[in-house]
Amino acid sequence: MIRRIALTVALFACVLICNPVTAAETNSHPAVPDGFKPMFDGKSLDGWKVMPESAAKAWFVKDHIIVGEGDKGRSYLTYHQGDIADFEMILDYRFPGKGNSGVSIRAQDDETGKRKFKSYHVDFGHVGIGKQVLGAWDFHTPNRREHACFRGDRLVINENDEPTVTKIEDAITLEEINKGGWNRVHIIARDNNFKFYINGKLSSEFTEHLPKERRLDKGMIQLQLHDPGMIVEFKDLYLKVLDD
């Protein structure tokens, strides 16, 4: 009997070792990273605001997860804590099916009327600006050039808004992104430099040298729901505002 129990324990231990379960694959709540504060209480959308208000039913909380479920059109869940300039943000996202989403940063109302908001946007989508869209920086800047900065790109924008693109060594690959499962995103916005990491590896980066009056210096943080009929999920969202 003792031998049988020992064998059972050994087999169970082997299963755990051979099939490790990460925090991103469960509903566990990992410790808050040093220096970061939670953006989501796990129970409600307190501290967040849906834009436009007509899309309020598209965003809700289920099983400690923020869910965006598209019905009529594009909407944003905005972190309602004022305009933010320099920061680091960590979150986990998942698409149960196909979809297009992301995080808009330094978002501001678009005075041109071409978009609802102008922003710099990290893209999680599988459709949109090109085959490398998943892991790209997307420029929602209708009053200036809307650059391409795809997964694996390091973009430098000079003072005349002209781009130079080089490749990132050891950038994350599509195969390293968990399709249909949870992925961890880390965004760093510091002055004129912007980095986008997925699962601990740099995906894309840009630096801009435009005059300050032509840059987006601060603004809202927004989770995006891009298309009707899609679902995107977020959890474990943390923010660290960086000092000047």
PDB file of C-alpha atoms in Angstrom:
ATOM      1  CA  MET A   1       0.000   0.000   0.000  1.00  0.00           C
ATOM      2  CA  ILE A   2       2.787   2.417   0.959  1.00  0.00           C
ATOM      3  CA  ARG A   3       4.633   1.564  -2.225  1.00  0.00           C
ATOM      4  CA  ARG A   4       1.479   2.287  -4.272  1.00  0.00           C
ATOM      5  CA  ILE A   5       1.008   5.692  -2.586  1.00  0.00           C
ATOM      6  CA  ALA A   6       4.647   6.568  -3.197  1.00  0.00           C
ATOM      7  CA  LEU A   7       4.298   5.651  -6.855  1.00  0.00           C
ATOM      8  CA  THR A   8       1.165   7.808  -7.179  1.00  0.00           C
ATOM      9  CA  VAL A   9       2.915  10.801  -5.583  1.00  0.00           C
ATOM     10  CA  ALA A  10       5.901  10.353  -7.886  1.00  0.00           C
ATOM     11  CA  LEU A  11       3.694  10.248 -10.968  1.00  0.00           C
ATOM     12  CA  PHE A  12       1.811  13.373  -9.847  1.00  0.00           C
ATOM     13  CA  ALA A  13       5.092  15.222  -9.277  1.00  0.00           C
ATOM     14  CA  CYS A  14       6.226  14.231 -12.757  1.00  0.00           C
ATOM     15  CA  VAL A  15       3.033  15.671 -14.242  1.00  0.00           C
ATOM     16  CA  LEU A  16       3.639  18.991 -12.475  1.00  0.00           C
ATOM     17  CA  ILE A  17       7.242  19.165 -13.623  1.00  0.00           C
ATOM     18  CA  CYS A  18       6.518  18.159 -17.205  1.00  0.00           C
ATOM     19  CA  ASN A  19       3.432  20.379 -17.513  1.00  0.00           C
ATOM     20  CA  PRO A  20       4.064  23.566 -15.538  1.00  0.00           C
ATOM     21  CA  VAL A  21       1.113  25.956 -15.248  1.00  0.00           C
ATOM     22  CA  THR A  22       2.012  29.628 -15.423  1.00  0.00           C
ATOM     23  CA  ALA A  23       0.123  32.434 -13.701  1.00  0.00           C
ATOM     24  CA  ALA A  24      -0.961  33.798 -17.078  1.00  0.00           C
ATOM     25  CA  GLU A  25      -2.797  30.529 -17.821  1.00  0.00           C
ATOM     26  CA  THR A  26      -4.870  30.584 -14.629  1.00  0.00           C
ATOM     27  CA  ASN A  27      -7.074  33.008 -12.736  1.00  0.00           C
ATOM     28  CA  SER A  28      -4.445  33.330 -10.007  1.00  0.00           C
ATOM     29  CA  HIS A  29      -3.460  36.808  -8.893  1.00  0.00           C
ATOM     30  CA  PRO A  30       0.324  37.278  -8.925  1.00  0.00           C
ATOM     31  CA  ALA A  31       2.022  39.717  -6.598  1.00  0.00           C
ATOM     32  CA  VAL A  32       2.010  43.350  -7.669  1.00  0.00           C
ATOM     33  CA  PRO A  33       5.346  44.118  -9.390  1.00  0.00           C
ATOM     34  CA  ASP A  34       7.662  46.414  -7.426  1.00  0.00           C
ATOM     35  CA  GLY A  35       6.756  50.067  -7.836  1.00  0.00           C
ATOM     36  CA  PHE A  36       3.512  49.341  -9.686  1.00  0.00           C
ATOM     37  CA  LYS A  37      -0.083  49.922  -8.599  1.00  0.00           C
ATOM     38  CA  PRO A  38      -3.113  47.853  -9.656  1.00  0.00           C
ATOM     39  CA  MET A  39      -5.317  49.475 -12.303  1.00  0.00           C
ATOM     40  CA  PHE A  40      -8.134  46.932 -11.885  1.00  0.00           C
ATOM     41  CA  ASP A  41      -9.719  45.696  -8.646  1.00  0.00           C
ATOM     42  CA  GLY A  42     -10.786  42.375 -10.162  1.00  0.00           C
ATOM     43  CA  LYS A  43     -14.450  43.037  -9.395  1.00  0.00           C
ATOM     44  CA  SER A  44     -15.642  46.168 -11.168  1.00  0.00           C
ATOM     45  CA  LEU A  45     -14.779  48.842 -13.711  1.00  0.00           C
ATOM     46  CA  ASP A  46     -14.266  51.438 -10.987  1.00  0.00           C
ATOM     47  CA  GLY A  47     -11.628  53.885 -12.198  1.00  0.00           C
ATOM     48  CA  TRP A  48     -12.475  53.214 -15.833  1.00  0.00           C
ATOM     49  CA  LYS A  49     -14.842  54.906 -18.288  1.00  0.00           C
ATOM     50  CA  VAL A  50     -16.304  53.532 -21.523  1.00  0.00           C
ATOM     51  CA  MET A  51     -16.034  55.818 -24.556  1.00  0.00           C
ATOM     52  CA  PRO A  52     -18.440  56.418 -26.194  1.00  0.00           C
ATOM     53  CA  GLU A  53     -20.988  55.991 -23.398  1.00  0.00           C
ATOM     54  CA  SER A  54     -23.353  54.299 -25.854  1.00  0.00           C
ATOM     55  CA  ALA A  55     -20.981  51.290 -25.814  1.00  0.00           C
ATOM     56  CA  ALA A  56     -21.196  50.808 -22.033  1.00  0.00           C
ATOM     57  CA  LYS A  57     -22.661  47.296 -22.337  1.00  0.00           C
ATOM     58  CA  ALA A  58     -19.689  46.162 -24.437  1.00  0.00           C
ATOM     59  CA  TRP A  59     -17.363  46.206 -21.410  1.00  0.00           C
ATOM     60  CA  PHE A  60     -17.882  44.185 -18.223  1.00  0.00           C
ATOM     61  CA  VAL A  61     -16.115  42.079 -15.596  1.00  0.00           C
ATOM     62  CA  LYS A  62     -16.416  38.288 -15.481  1.00  0.00           C
ATOM     63  CA  ASP A  63     -14.382  35.904 -13.299  1.00  0.00           C
ATOM     64  CA  HIS A  64     -11.885  38.651 -12.349  1.00  0.00           C
ATOM     65  CA  ILE A  65     -11.313  39.485 -16.023  1.00  0.00           C
ATOM     66  CA  ILE A  66     -12.164  42.636 -18.000  1.00  0.00           C
ATOM     67  CA  VAL A  67     -14.114  41.560 -21.071  1.00  0.00           C
ATOM     68  CA  GLY A  68     -14.704  43.650 -24.185  1.00  0.00           C
ATOM     69  CA  GLU A  69     -17.359  42.153 -26.431  1.00  0.00           C
ATOM     70  CA  GLY A  70     -18.057  43.980 -29.679  1.00  0.00           C
ATOM     71  CA  ASP A  71     -21.577  44.486 -30.936  1.00  0.00           C
ATOM     72  CA  LYS A  72     -22.002  47.652 -32.977  1.00  0.00           C
ATOM     73  CA  GLY A  73     -18.622  49.289 -33.406  1.00  0.00           C
ATOM     74  CA  ARG A  74     -15.315  50.437 -31.995  1.00  0.00           C
ATOM     75  CA  SER A  75     -15.076  51.557 -28.389  1.00  0.00           C
ATOM     76  CA  TYR A  76     -12.502  52.259 -25.692  1.00  0.00           C
ATOM     77  CA  LEU A  77     -12.245  51.527 -21.991  1.00  0.00           C
ATOM     78  CA  THR A  78     -10.385  54.547 -20.649  1.00  0.00           C
ATOM     79  CA  TYR A  79      -8.378  54.588 -17.435  1.00  0.00           C
ATOM     80  CA  HIS A  80     -10.045  57.545 -15.775  1.00  0.00           C
ATOM     81  CA  GLN A  81      -7.138  58.967 -13.767  1.00  0.00           C
ATOM     82  CA  GLY A  82      -6.252  62.046 -15.788  1.00  0.00           C
ATOM     83  CA  ASP A  83      -3.627  62.606 -18.453  1.00  0.00           C
ATOM     84  CA  ILE A  84      -0.452  60.559 -18.039  1.00  0.00           C
ATOM     85  CA  ALA A  85       2.892  61.204 -19.750  1.00  0.00           C
ATOM     86  CA  ASP A  86       5.718  58.857 -18.730  1.00  0.00           C
ATOM     87  CA  PHE A  87       4.862  55.438 -17.326  1.00  0.00           C
ATOM     88  CA  GLU A  88       5.251  51.685 -17.432  1.00  0.00           C
ATOM     89  CA  MET A  89       2.199  49.459 -17.821  1.00  0.00           C
ATOM     90  CA  ILE A  90       1.897  45.690 -17.453  1.00  0.00           C
ATOM     91  CA  LEU A  91      -1.137  43.617 -18.424  1.00  0.00           C
ATOM     92  CA  ASP A  92      -2.217  40.210 -19.675  1.00  0.00           C
ATOM     93  CA  TYR A  93      -4.508  39.895 -22.695  1.00  0.00           C
ATOM     94  CA  ARG A  94      -6.264  37.066 -24.507  1.00  0.00           C
ATOM     95  CA  PHE A  95      -8.403  36.626 -27.628  1.00  0.00           C
ATOM     96  CA  PRO A  96     -10.777  33.645 -27.258  1.00  0.00           C
ATOM     97  CA  GLY A  97     -11.194  33.902 -31.043  1.00  0.00           C
ATOM     98  CA  LYS A  98     -10.001  36.250 -33.759  1.00  0.00           C
ATOM     99  CA  GLY A  99      -9.869  39.954 -33.121  1.00  0.00           C
ATOM    100  CA  ASN A 100      -8.062  43.261 -33.162  1.00  0.00           C
ATOM    101  CA  SER A 101      -7.333  45.238 -30.028  1.00  0.00           C
ATOM    102  CA  GLY A 102      -4.566  47.050 -28.238  1.00  0.00           C
ATOM    103  CA  VAL A 103      -3.723  49.874 -25.862  1.00  0.00           C
ATOM    104  CA  SER A 104      -3.752  53.537 -26.835  1.00  0.00           C
ATOM    105  CA  ILE A 105      -1.446  55.789 -24.826  1.00  0.00           C
ATOM    106  CA  ARG A 106      -1.170  59.569 -24.527  1.00  0.00           C
ATOM    107  CA  ALA A 107      -4.603  59.586 -26.167  1.00  0.00           C
ATOM    108  CA  GLN A 108      -6.257  62.941 -26.825  1.00  0.00           C
ATOM    109  CA  ASP A 109      -9.407  64.097 -28.566  1.00  0.00           C
ATOM    110  CA  ASP A 110      -8.766  64.454 -32.296  1.00  0.00           C
ATOM    111  CA  GLU A 111      -9.486  68.034 -33.311  1.00  0.00           C
ATOM    112  CA  THR A 112      -9.348  67.109 -37.020  1.00  0.00           C
ATOM    113  CA  GLY A 113     -12.405  64.866 -36.715  1.00  0.00           C
ATOM    114  CA  LYS A 114     -10.726  62.100 -38.736  1.00  0.00           C
ATOM    115  CA  ARG A 115     -10.498  59.856 -35.667  1.00  0.00           C
ATOM    116  CA  LYS A 116     -12.209  59.806 -32.294  1.00  0.00           C
ATOM    117  CA  PHE A 117      -8.817  60.042 -30.606  1.00  0.00           C
ATOM    118  CA  LYS A 118      -5.221  60.608 -31.624  1.00  0.00           C
ATOM    119  CA  SER A 119      -2.701  58.420 -29.824  1.00  0.00           C
ATOM    120  CA  TYR A 120       0.239  56.067 -29.967  1.00  0.00           C
ATOM    121  CA  HIS A 121      -1.167  52.551 -30.028  1.00  0.00           C
ATOM    122  CA  VAL A 122       0.287  49.118 -29.265  1.00  0.00           C
ATOM    123  CA  ASP A 123      -1.481  46.564 -31.413  1.00  0.00           C
ATOM    124  CA  PHE A 124      -2.512  43.033 -30.452  1.00  0.00           C
ATOM    125  CA  GLY A 125      -4.590  42.492 -33.575  1.00  0.00           C
ATOM    126  CA  HIS A 126      -4.339  39.809 -36.226  1.00  0.00           C
ATOM    127  CA  VAL A 127      -5.747  42.120 -38.885  1.00  0.00           C
ATOM    128  CA  GLY A 128      -5.219  45.770 -39.704  1.00  0.00           C
ATOM    129  CA  ILE A 129      -2.076  47.538 -40.838  1.00  0.00           C
ATOM    130  CA  GLY A 130      -0.221  44.471 -42.151  1.00  0.00           C
ATOM    131  CA  LYS A 131       0.980  40.942 -41.479  1.00  0.00           C
ATOM    132  CA  GLN A 132       3.271  42.155 -38.683  1.00  0.00           C
ATOM    133  CA  VAL A 133       0.471  44.040 -36.922  1.00  0.00           C
ATOM    134  CA  LEU A 134       0.558  41.799 -33.846  1.00  0.00           C
ATOM    135  CA  GLY A 135       3.247  43.467 -31.744  1.00  0.00           C
ATOM    136  CA  ALA A 136       3.380  46.728 -33.715  1.00  0.00           C
ATOM    137  CA  TRP A 137       3.232  50.370 -32.754  1.00  0.00           C
ATOM    138  CA  ASP A 138       0.397  52.025 -34.659  1.00  0.00           C
ATOM    139  CA  PHE A 139       0.296  55.815 -35.104  1.00  0.00           C
ATOM    140  CA  HIS A 140      -3.164  57.329 -34.730  1.00  0.00           C
ATOM    141  CA  THR A 141      -1.869  60.795 -35.595  1.00  0.00           C
ATOM    142  CA  PRO A 142      -4.061  62.370 -38.301  1.00  0.00           C
ATOM    143  CA  ASN A 143      -2.366  65.769 -37.971  1.00  0.00           C
ATOM    144  CA  ARG A 144       1.025  64.299 -38.952  1.00  0.00           C
ATOM    145  CA  ARG A 145       2.520  61.290 -40.700  1.00  0.00           C
ATOM    146  CA  GLU A 146       1.133  57.939 -39.495  1.00  0.00           C
ATOM    147  CA  HIS A 147       4.283  55.833 -39.443  1.00  0.00           C
ATOM    148  CA  ALA A 148       4.630  52.058 -39.678  1.00  0.00           C
ATOM    149  CA  CYS A 149       6.530  50.361 -36.848  1.00  0.00           C
ATOM    150  CA  PHE A 150       5.869  46.638 -37.166  1.00  0.00           C
ATOM    151  CA  ARG A 151       6.832  43.725 -34.941  1.00  0.00           C
ATOM    152  CA  GLY A 152      10.626  43.475 -35.005  1.00  0.00           C
ATOM    153  CA  ASP A 153      11.103  47.137 -36.012  1.00  0.00           C
ATOM    154  CA  ARG A 154      13.082  49.868 -34.280  1.00  0.00           C
ATOM    155  CA  LEU A 155      11.880  53.185 -35.703  1.00  0.00           C
ATOM    156  CA  VAL A 156      13.619  56.556 -35.340  1.00  0.00           C
ATOM    157  CA  ILE A 157      11.714  59.652 -36.488  1.00  0.00           C
ATOM    158  CA  ASN A 158      13.839  62.719 -37.182  1.00  0.00           C
ATOM    159  CA  GLU A 159      12.955  66.368 -36.642  1.00  0.00           C
ATOM    160  CA  ASN A 160      11.360  66.524 -40.114  1.00  0.00           C
ATOM    161  CA  ASP A 161       9.067  63.541 -39.397  1.00  0.00           C
ATOM    162  CA  GLU A 162      11.138  61.260 -41.645  1.00  0.00           C
ATOM    163  CA  PRO A 163      11.539  57.618 -40.544  1.00  0.00           C
ATOM    164  CA  THR A 164      14.533  55.299 -40.317  1.00  0.00           C
ATOM    165  CA  VAL A 165      13.788  51.645 -39.532  1.00  0.00           C
ATOM    166  CA  THR A 166      16.262  49.009 -38.366  1.00  0.00           C
ATOM    167  CA  LYS A 167      15.618  45.490 -37.139  1.00  0.00           C
ATOM    168  CA  ILE A 168      15.634  44.482 -33.474  1.00  0.00           C
ATOM    169  CA  GLU A 169      17.955  41.592 -32.694  1.00  0.00           C
ATOM    170  CA  ASP A 170      16.123  38.741 -30.958  1.00  0.00           C
ATOM    171  CA  ALA A 171      12.718  40.414 -31.212  1.00  0.00           C
ATOM    172  CA  ILE A 172       9.726  38.288 -30.278  1.00  0.00           C
ATOM    173  CA  THR A 173       8.454  36.064 -33.069  1.00  0.00           C
ATOM    174  CA  LEU A 174       4.890  35.156 -33.944  1.00  0.00           C
ATOM    175  CA  GLU A 175       5.540  31.610 -32.726  1.00  0.00           C
ATOM    176  CA  GLU A 176       6.391  32.948 -29.260  1.00  0.00           C
ATOM    177  CA  ILE A 177       2.995  34.643 -28.906  1.00  0.00           C
ATOM    178  CA  ASN A 178       0.312  32.426 -27.409  1.00  0.00           C
ATOM    179  CA  LYS A 179      -2.541  32.434 -29.923  1.00  0.00           C
ATOM    180  CA  GLY A 180      -5.826  31.980 -28.085  1.00  0.00           C
ATOM    181  CA  GLY A 181      -4.106  32.100 -24.686  1.00  0.00           C
ATOM    182  CA  TRP A 182      -2.791  34.688 -22.280  1.00  0.00           C
ATOM    183  CA  ASN A 183       0.141  36.924 -23.205  1.00  0.00           C
ATOM    184  CA  ARG A 184       1.897  39.450 -20.984  1.00  0.00           C
ATOM    185  CA  VAL A 185       2.461  42.961 -22.328  1.00  0.00           C
ATOM    186  CA  HIS A 186       4.881  45.534 -20.924  1.00  0.00           C
ATOM    187  CA  ILE A 187       4.711  49.093 -22.280  1.00  0.00           C
ATOM    188  CA  ILE A 188       7.333  51.719 -21.439  1.00  0.00           C
ATOM    189  CA  ALA A 189       6.745  55.358 -22.408  1.00  0.00           C
ATOM    190  CA  ARG A 190       9.520  57.709 -21.342  1.00  0.00           C
ATOM    191  CA  ASP A 191       9.797  61.171 -22.906  1.00  0.00           C
ATOM    192  CA  ASN A 192      10.318  60.497 -26.641  1.00  0.00           C
ATOM    193  CA  ASN A 193      11.099  56.764 -26.430  1.00  0.00           C
ATOM    194  CA  PHE A 194       8.472  54.009 -26.506  1.00  0.00           C
ATOM    195  CA  LYS A 195       8.992  50.255 -26.044  1.00  0.00           C
ATOM    196  CA  PHE A 196       6.513  47.391 -26.434  1.00  0.00           C
ATOM    197  CA  TYR A 197       7.341  43.983 -24.944  1.00  0.00           C
ATOM    198  CA  ILE A 198       5.357  40.746 -25.260  1.00  0.00           C
ATOM    199  CA  ASN A 199       6.112  37.802 -22.977  1.00  0.00           C
ATOM    200  CA  GLY A 200       9.355  39.406 -21.838  1.00  0.00           C
ATOM    201  CA  LYS A 201      10.809  40.050 -25.309  1.00  0.00           C
ATOM    202  CA  LEU A 202      10.992  43.366 -27.143  1.00  0.00           C
ATOM    203  CA  SER A 203       8.471  43.484 -29.981  1.00  0.00           C
ATOM    204  CA  SER A 204       8.817  47.027 -31.347  1.00  0.00           C
ATOM    205  CA  GLU A 205      10.278  50.380 -30.355  1.00  0.00           C
ATOM    206  CA  PHE A 206      10.251  53.943 -31.606  1.00  0.00           C
ATOM    207  CA  THR A 207      11.983  57.205 -30.757  1.00  0.00           C
ATOM    208  CA  GLU A 208      10.855  60.544 -32.141  1.00  0.00           C
ATOM    209  CA  HIS A 209      12.812  63.781 -32.447  1.00  0.00           C
ATOM    210  CA  LEU A 210      10.024  66.039 -33.662  1.00  0.00           C
ATOM    211  CA  PRO A 211       9.647  69.414 -31.972  1.00  0.00           C
ATOM    212  CA  LYS A 212       7.753  68.896 -28.717  1.00  0.00           C
ATOM    213  CA  GLU A 213       4.720  70.815 -29.925  1.00  0.00           C
ATOM    214  CA  ARG A 214       4.195  68.200 -32.650  1.00  0.00           C
ATOM    215  CA  ARG A 215       4.425  65.195 -30.323  1.00  0.00           C
ATOM    216  CA  LEU A 216       1.791  63.681 -28.060  1.00  0.00           C
ATOM    217  CA  ASP A 217       3.198  64.651 -24.678  1.00  0.00           C
ATOM    218  CA  LYS A 218       0.517  63.196 -22.382  1.00  0.00           C
ATOM    219  CA  GLY A 219      -2.992  61.831 -22.474  1.00  0.00           C
ATOM    220  CA  MET A 220      -5.332  58.979 -21.625  1.00  0.00           C
ATOM    221  CA  ILE A 221      -4.619  55.245 -21.435  1.00  0.00           C
ATOM    222  CA  GLN A 222      -7.276  53.284 -23.319  1.00  0.00           C
ATOM    223  CA  LEU A 223      -8.032  49.606 -23.918  1.00  0.00           C
ATOM    224  CA  GLN A 224      -9.464  49.161 -27.403  1.00  0.00           C
ATOM    225  CA  LEU A 225     -12.337  47.061 -28.713  1.00  0.00           C
ATOM    226  CA  HIS A 226     -11.897  47.292 -32.453  1.00  0.00           C
ATOM    227  CA  ASP A 227     -14.493  45.245 -34.310  1.00  0.00           C
ATOM    228  CA  PRO A 228     -18.101  44.066 -33.962  1.00  0.00           C
ATOM    229  CA  GLY A 229     -18.454  40.395 -33.097  1.00  0.00           C
ATOM    230  CA  MET A 230     -15.062  40.016 -31.395  1.00  0.00           C
ATOM    231  CA  ILE A 231     -14.076  39.371 -27.782  1.00  0.00           C
ATOM    232  CA  VAL A 232     -10.918  40.499 -25.990  1.00  0.00           C
ATOM    233  CA  GLU A 233     -10.012  39.875 -22.357  1.00  0.00           C
ATOM    234  CA  PHE A 234      -7.640  41.665 -19.968  1.00  0.00           C
ATOM    235  CA  LYS A 235      -6.403  40.902 -16.468  1.00  0.00           C
ATOM    236  CA  ASP A 236      -3.609  41.757 -14.025  1.00  0.00           C
ATOM    237  CA  LEU A 237      -3.225  45.383 -15.128  1.00  0.00           C
ATOM    238  CA  TYR A 238      -0.575  47.436 -13.326  1.00  0.00           C
ATOM    239  CA  LEU A 239       0.766  50.975 -13.735  1.00  0.00           C
ATOM    240  CA  LYS A 240       3.901  52.773 -12.602  1.00  0.00           C
ATOM    241  CA  VAL A 241       4.013  56.506 -13.278  1.00  0.00           C
ATOM    242  CA  LEU A 242       7.602  57.607 -13.899  1.00  0.00           C
ATOM    243  CA  ASP A 243       9.012  60.714 -12.265  1.00  0.00           C
ATOM    244  CA  ASP A 244      10.488  63.497 -14.363  1.00  0.00           C
TER     245      ASP A 244
END
